[in-house]
XYZ file of C-alpha atoms in Angstrom:
301
model
C 0.399 -0.241 -0.270
C 2.771 2.303 0.950
C 4.582 1.577 -2.284
C 1.675 2.141 -4.409
C 0.459 5.218 -2.847
C 4.263 6.459 -2.933
C 4.176 5.440 -7.117
C 0.829 7.553 -7.430
C 2.001 10.534 -5.518
C 5.590 11.088 -6.972
C 3.392 10.617 -10.557
C 1.573 13.556 -10.010
C 3.744 15.668 -7.982
C 6.315 15.837 -10.809
C 3.285 16.140 -13.172
C 2.551 19.182 -11.359
C 5.647 20.687 -11.616
C 6.245 19.805 -15.125
C 3.207 22.076 -16.108
C 3.735 24.828 -14.008
C 7.306 25.472 -16.389
C 6.830 27.967 -18.991
C 7.390 25.114 -21.713
C 5.211 26.402 -23.977
C 5.012 30.505 -23.501
C 7.089 32.610 -21.517
C 5.611 34.625 -19.022
C 7.115 37.714 -18.107
C 5.200 38.201 -14.367
C 6.088 34.387 -13.972
C 9.236 35.356 -11.337
C 6.534 37.910 -9.287
C 4.720 36.858 -6.110
C 1.094 36.927 -6.712
C -0.964 39.741 -6.033
C -3.734 37.950 -3.886
C -6.621 41.293 -4.981
C -6.077 39.653 -9.012
C -5.404 36.239 -8.076
C -8.069 35.211 -5.281
C -7.295 32.322 -3.269
C -10.162 29.507 -3.873
C -11.679 28.882 -0.655
C -14.268 26.410 -1.448
C -17.738 28.231 -1.900
C -16.645 31.091 -4.424
C -16.344 30.230 -8.314
C -13.149 29.266 -9.790
C -12.371 30.620 -13.280
C -9.690 29.450 -15.732
C -8.665 30.477 -19.194
C -8.016 27.593 -21.060
C -5.995 28.432 -24.705
C -4.814 25.865 -26.902
C -2.349 27.165 -29.054
C -0.350 26.333 -32.696
C 3.094 26.100 -30.873
C 4.795 24.152 -34.422
C 7.179 27.175 -34.887
C 9.692 27.372 -32.180
C 11.104 30.739 -32.701
C 7.801 32.508 -33.010
C 5.607 33.701 -29.435
C 2.101 31.888 -30.416
C -1.338 33.662 -30.553
C -3.868 32.069 -28.717
C -5.841 30.081 -31.654
C -8.649 29.027 -28.927
C -9.937 30.636 -25.716
C -12.362 29.224 -23.426
C -13.064 30.370 -20.146
C -14.645 27.740 -17.384
C -16.637 29.171 -14.737
C -16.982 26.196 -11.943
C -19.807 26.709 -9.525
C -18.726 24.649 -6.036
C -21.905 25.126 -4.366
C -24.175 24.210 -7.607
C -21.631 21.459 -8.445
C -22.216 23.312 -12.062
C -19.906 24.760 -14.777
C -20.277 26.687 -17.445
C -18.101 27.273 -20.616
C -17.850 30.753 -22.125
C -15.788 30.701 -25.671
C -14.363 33.511 -26.564
C -13.772 34.681 -30.870
C -10.290 35.010 -31.338
C -11.232 38.127 -33.535
C -12.823 39.988 -30.983
C -11.634 43.341 -30.689
C -10.167 44.617 -27.425
C -7.877 46.894 -25.195
C -5.062 44.966 -24.676
C -3.290 46.583 -21.089
C -0.404 48.350 -22.201
C -0.309 47.828 -26.016
C -3.741 49.230 -27.001
C -6.595 47.910 -29.058
C -5.954 44.404 -31.050
C -7.797 41.080 -31.406
C -7.991 39.486 -28.161
C -5.948 36.227 -28.805
C -2.522 38.596 -29.429
C -2.579 39.511 -25.336
C -0.881 35.754 -25.375
C 1.736 36.743 -27.593
C 2.305 40.301 -26.430
C 2.796 39.961 -22.414
C 1.971 36.107 -21.831
C -0.504 34.054 -19.617
C -0.821 36.739 -17.252
C -1.458 39.621 -19.847
C -3.924 36.929 -21.242
C -5.826 36.845 -18.117
C -5.629 40.240 -17.649
C -7.061 41.087 -20.837
C -10.219 38.317 -20.598
C -10.976 39.569 -17.096
C -11.460 42.905 -18.347
C -13.461 41.861 -21.242
C -15.709 39.454 -19.382
C -15.964 41.379 -15.874
C -15.085 38.885 -13.767
C -11.922 37.374 -12.303
C -9.395 34.955 -14.055
C -7.925 32.870 -11.329
C -5.703 30.489 -13.513
C -4.346 29.338 -17.226
C -3.725 26.302 -18.653
C -2.069 26.021 -22.092
C -2.204 22.805 -24.605
C -0.679 22.782 -27.805
C -2.142 20.548 -30.628
C 0.062 17.741 -29.373
C -1.172 18.050 -25.819
C -4.779 18.202 -26.886
C -4.527 14.853 -28.951
C -2.482 13.153 -26.215
C -4.926 13.886 -23.597
C -7.807 12.509 -25.775
C -5.641 9.625 -26.019
C -4.764 8.824 -22.517
C -8.328 8.687 -21.551
C -9.507 6.652 -24.389
C -10.911 8.930 -27.102
C -14.462 10.396 -26.732
C -17.713 9.846 -28.387
C -19.062 12.836 -30.615
C -21.691 13.231 -33.555
C -19.991 14.793 -36.675
C -22.719 17.455 -37.923
C -21.112 17.089 -41.632
C -17.953 16.032 -43.927
C -15.223 18.189 -42.783
C -12.043 18.434 -45.186
C -9.399 20.791 -45.307
C -5.912 20.337 -46.748
C -3.284 22.134 -44.489
C -0.267 23.570 -46.429
C 2.537 22.845 -43.575
C 3.809 19.527 -42.164
C 3.158 17.655 -44.586
C 0.059 16.674 -44.230
C 0.132 16.420 -40.144
C -2.688 18.398 -39.740
C -5.266 17.750 -42.547
C -8.511 17.271 -41.535
C -10.808 14.933 -42.774
C -13.791 13.815 -41.012
C -16.986 12.007 -42.028
C -20.491 12.846 -41.036
C -22.116 10.759 -37.928
C -21.920 9.450 -34.927
C -18.377 8.180 -33.906
C -15.778 7.257 -31.394
C -12.719 9.801 -32.112
C -9.148 9.583 -31.148
C -6.877 12.289 -30.415
C -5.801 13.273 -34.039
C -9.743 13.068 -35.253
C -10.339 14.934 -32.551
C -7.934 17.749 -32.846
C -9.236 17.736 -36.441
C -13.096 18.566 -35.125
C -11.523 21.094 -32.756
C -9.828 22.904 -35.658
C -12.234 22.967 -38.180
C -13.776 26.131 -40.063
C -13.754 26.222 -43.041
C -17.621 26.844 -43.548
C -19.612 30.043 -43.591
C -19.973 30.450 -40.389
C -16.018 30.067 -39.737
C -14.989 30.826 -36.103
C -19.150 30.517 -34.754
C -19.577 26.969 -35.191
C -15.807 26.038 -34.749
C -16.430 27.714 -30.732
C -19.463 25.492 -30.434
C -17.652 22.279 -31.391
C -14.689 22.796 -28.833
C -17.572 23.621 -26.378
C -19.224 20.104 -27.409
C -15.405 18.645 -27.132
C -14.780 20.003 -23.770
C -18.295 18.677 -22.859
C -17.483 15.320 -23.808
C -13.947 15.211 -22.717
C -15.623 16.244 -19.179
C -17.891 13.592 -19.322
C -15.335 10.587 -20.523
C -12.838 11.724 -17.600
C -15.790 11.321 -15.179
C -16.994 7.930 -16.022
C -13.635 6.235 -17.366
C -11.088 7.555 -14.932
C -9.584 5.038 -12.825
C -6.869 6.078 -10.451
C -4.734 3.184 -12.324
C -4.839 4.946 -15.582
C -4.120 8.601 -13.764
C -0.205 7.939 -14.101
C -0.176 7.486 -17.686
C -2.601 10.264 -18.582
C -0.367 12.779 -16.291
C 3.106 11.010 -17.831
C 1.429 11.894 -21.558
C -0.151 15.377 -21.364
C 2.827 16.822 -19.226
C 5.387 17.723 -22.186
C 2.532 20.063 -23.661
C 0.323 21.469 -20.839
C 1.227 24.789 -19.004
C -0.748 25.926 -15.703
C -0.149 28.165 -12.992
C -2.366 25.880 -10.976
C -0.613 24.767 -8.014
C -0.118 21.011 -6.958
C -3.124 21.746 -3.903
C -5.145 23.610 -6.465
C -4.943 20.645 -8.730
C -5.613 18.027 -6.258
C -9.157 19.907 -4.877
C -9.884 20.672 -8.135
C -10.262 17.541 -9.682
C -11.610 16.213 -6.724
C -14.336 18.978 -7.755
C -14.719 18.161 -10.869
C -15.722 14.843 -10.151
C -18.675 15.764 -8.411
C -20.431 17.984 -11.242
C -23.431 17.935 -12.494
C -22.982 16.372 -16.328
C -26.354 17.186 -17.596
C -26.008 21.032 -16.396
C -23.429 22.161 -18.698
C -24.033 25.129 -20.407
C -22.017 26.655 -23.099
C -22.291 30.416 -24.101
C -20.218 32.596 -27.011
C -18.894 35.730 -26.175
C -19.206 38.183 -27.678
C -22.840 36.781 -27.895
C -24.931 37.429 -31.283
C -26.498 40.773 -31.123
C -23.729 42.038 -28.575
C -21.287 43.129 -31.618
C -20.521 44.791 -35.101
C -18.180 43.627 -37.628
C -15.736 46.574 -39.111
C -12.918 46.695 -40.405
C -9.715 47.022 -38.541
C -6.998 46.390 -41.304
C -9.312 43.373 -41.443
C -12.423 41.933 -40.489
C -12.759 41.743 -36.680
C -15.543 41.897 -34.221
C -16.182 44.956 -31.895
C -17.856 44.230 -29.177
C -20.079 45.803 -26.680
C -18.627 45.566 -23.370
C -21.095 46.087 -21.315
C -23.658 43.813 -22.758
C -20.926 41.240 -22.978
C -20.387 41.692 -18.825
C -23.947 42.083 -18.387
C -24.380 38.887 -20.218
C -21.750 36.941 -18.417
C -23.534 38.298 -14.964
C -26.538 37.355 -15.870
C -25.562 33.396 -16.836
C -23.384 33.126 -14.028
C -26.021 34.274 -11.481
C -28.744 31.950 -12.649
C -26.445 29.032 -12.401
C -24.848 29.763 -9.073
C -28.342 28.671 -6.665
C -27.509 27.384 -3.761
C -28.834 23.806 -3.908
C -29.422 23.636 -0.192
């Protein structure tokens, strides 16, 4: 029993230590002590807001922009979570850099600036971040055994880079997707609605992954999962935060997950700023976020 406990403890400790390193994106503020007013400690009852960013880190000589941004808000009292997809062409003020697409914040100032920008956009504090790249996403899906997804239509795209490694070729219908196919599903945006439906698919895939983790993950699988994904994941979550959140996530109500797009329909204008961008109504966006979170935060007791 001691040997088994030590094995799992060491596996988790190594994983937690590895993914707290800036192995994907350098953070200028990584050496600073956290400001307790900006990064509130999770006491067990208030919401935990985590910014999840997917990056295309194929070119290691360039600082990547966040190809996808999802804000996950967990209510530990109501045992629910909400997912807000942020359209990457949303045109906002990036503190210290002026107005630009919101996905540029990561490249300008690392994860800290990305969290600050998203917090300013949504009006809620962003406590933590998690970054992964293509290979990390694929490894996570494979490590949990894949996910079941109803692919809405045939999807095909020829990626000009990497000799076809990231081409997209999916057939319509319910199917079990491995890591490679799941990444294709999450990345596809080459249709009339582009990033709008892509963010819907990403929320759908994230919910399916959460369901798979809740129903299929066992203690025996944990070290293997951690070992496979740690080279491709970066976060500011501490080891204790991860332990508490992992336990919390296993208790969340699957059927009550909600997903939304930001900026929501009718809360932005398409304008030209050296290219087509989405100019949001910040008050409308923040009111929408507050409304959705308040609606989900009723204490069942």
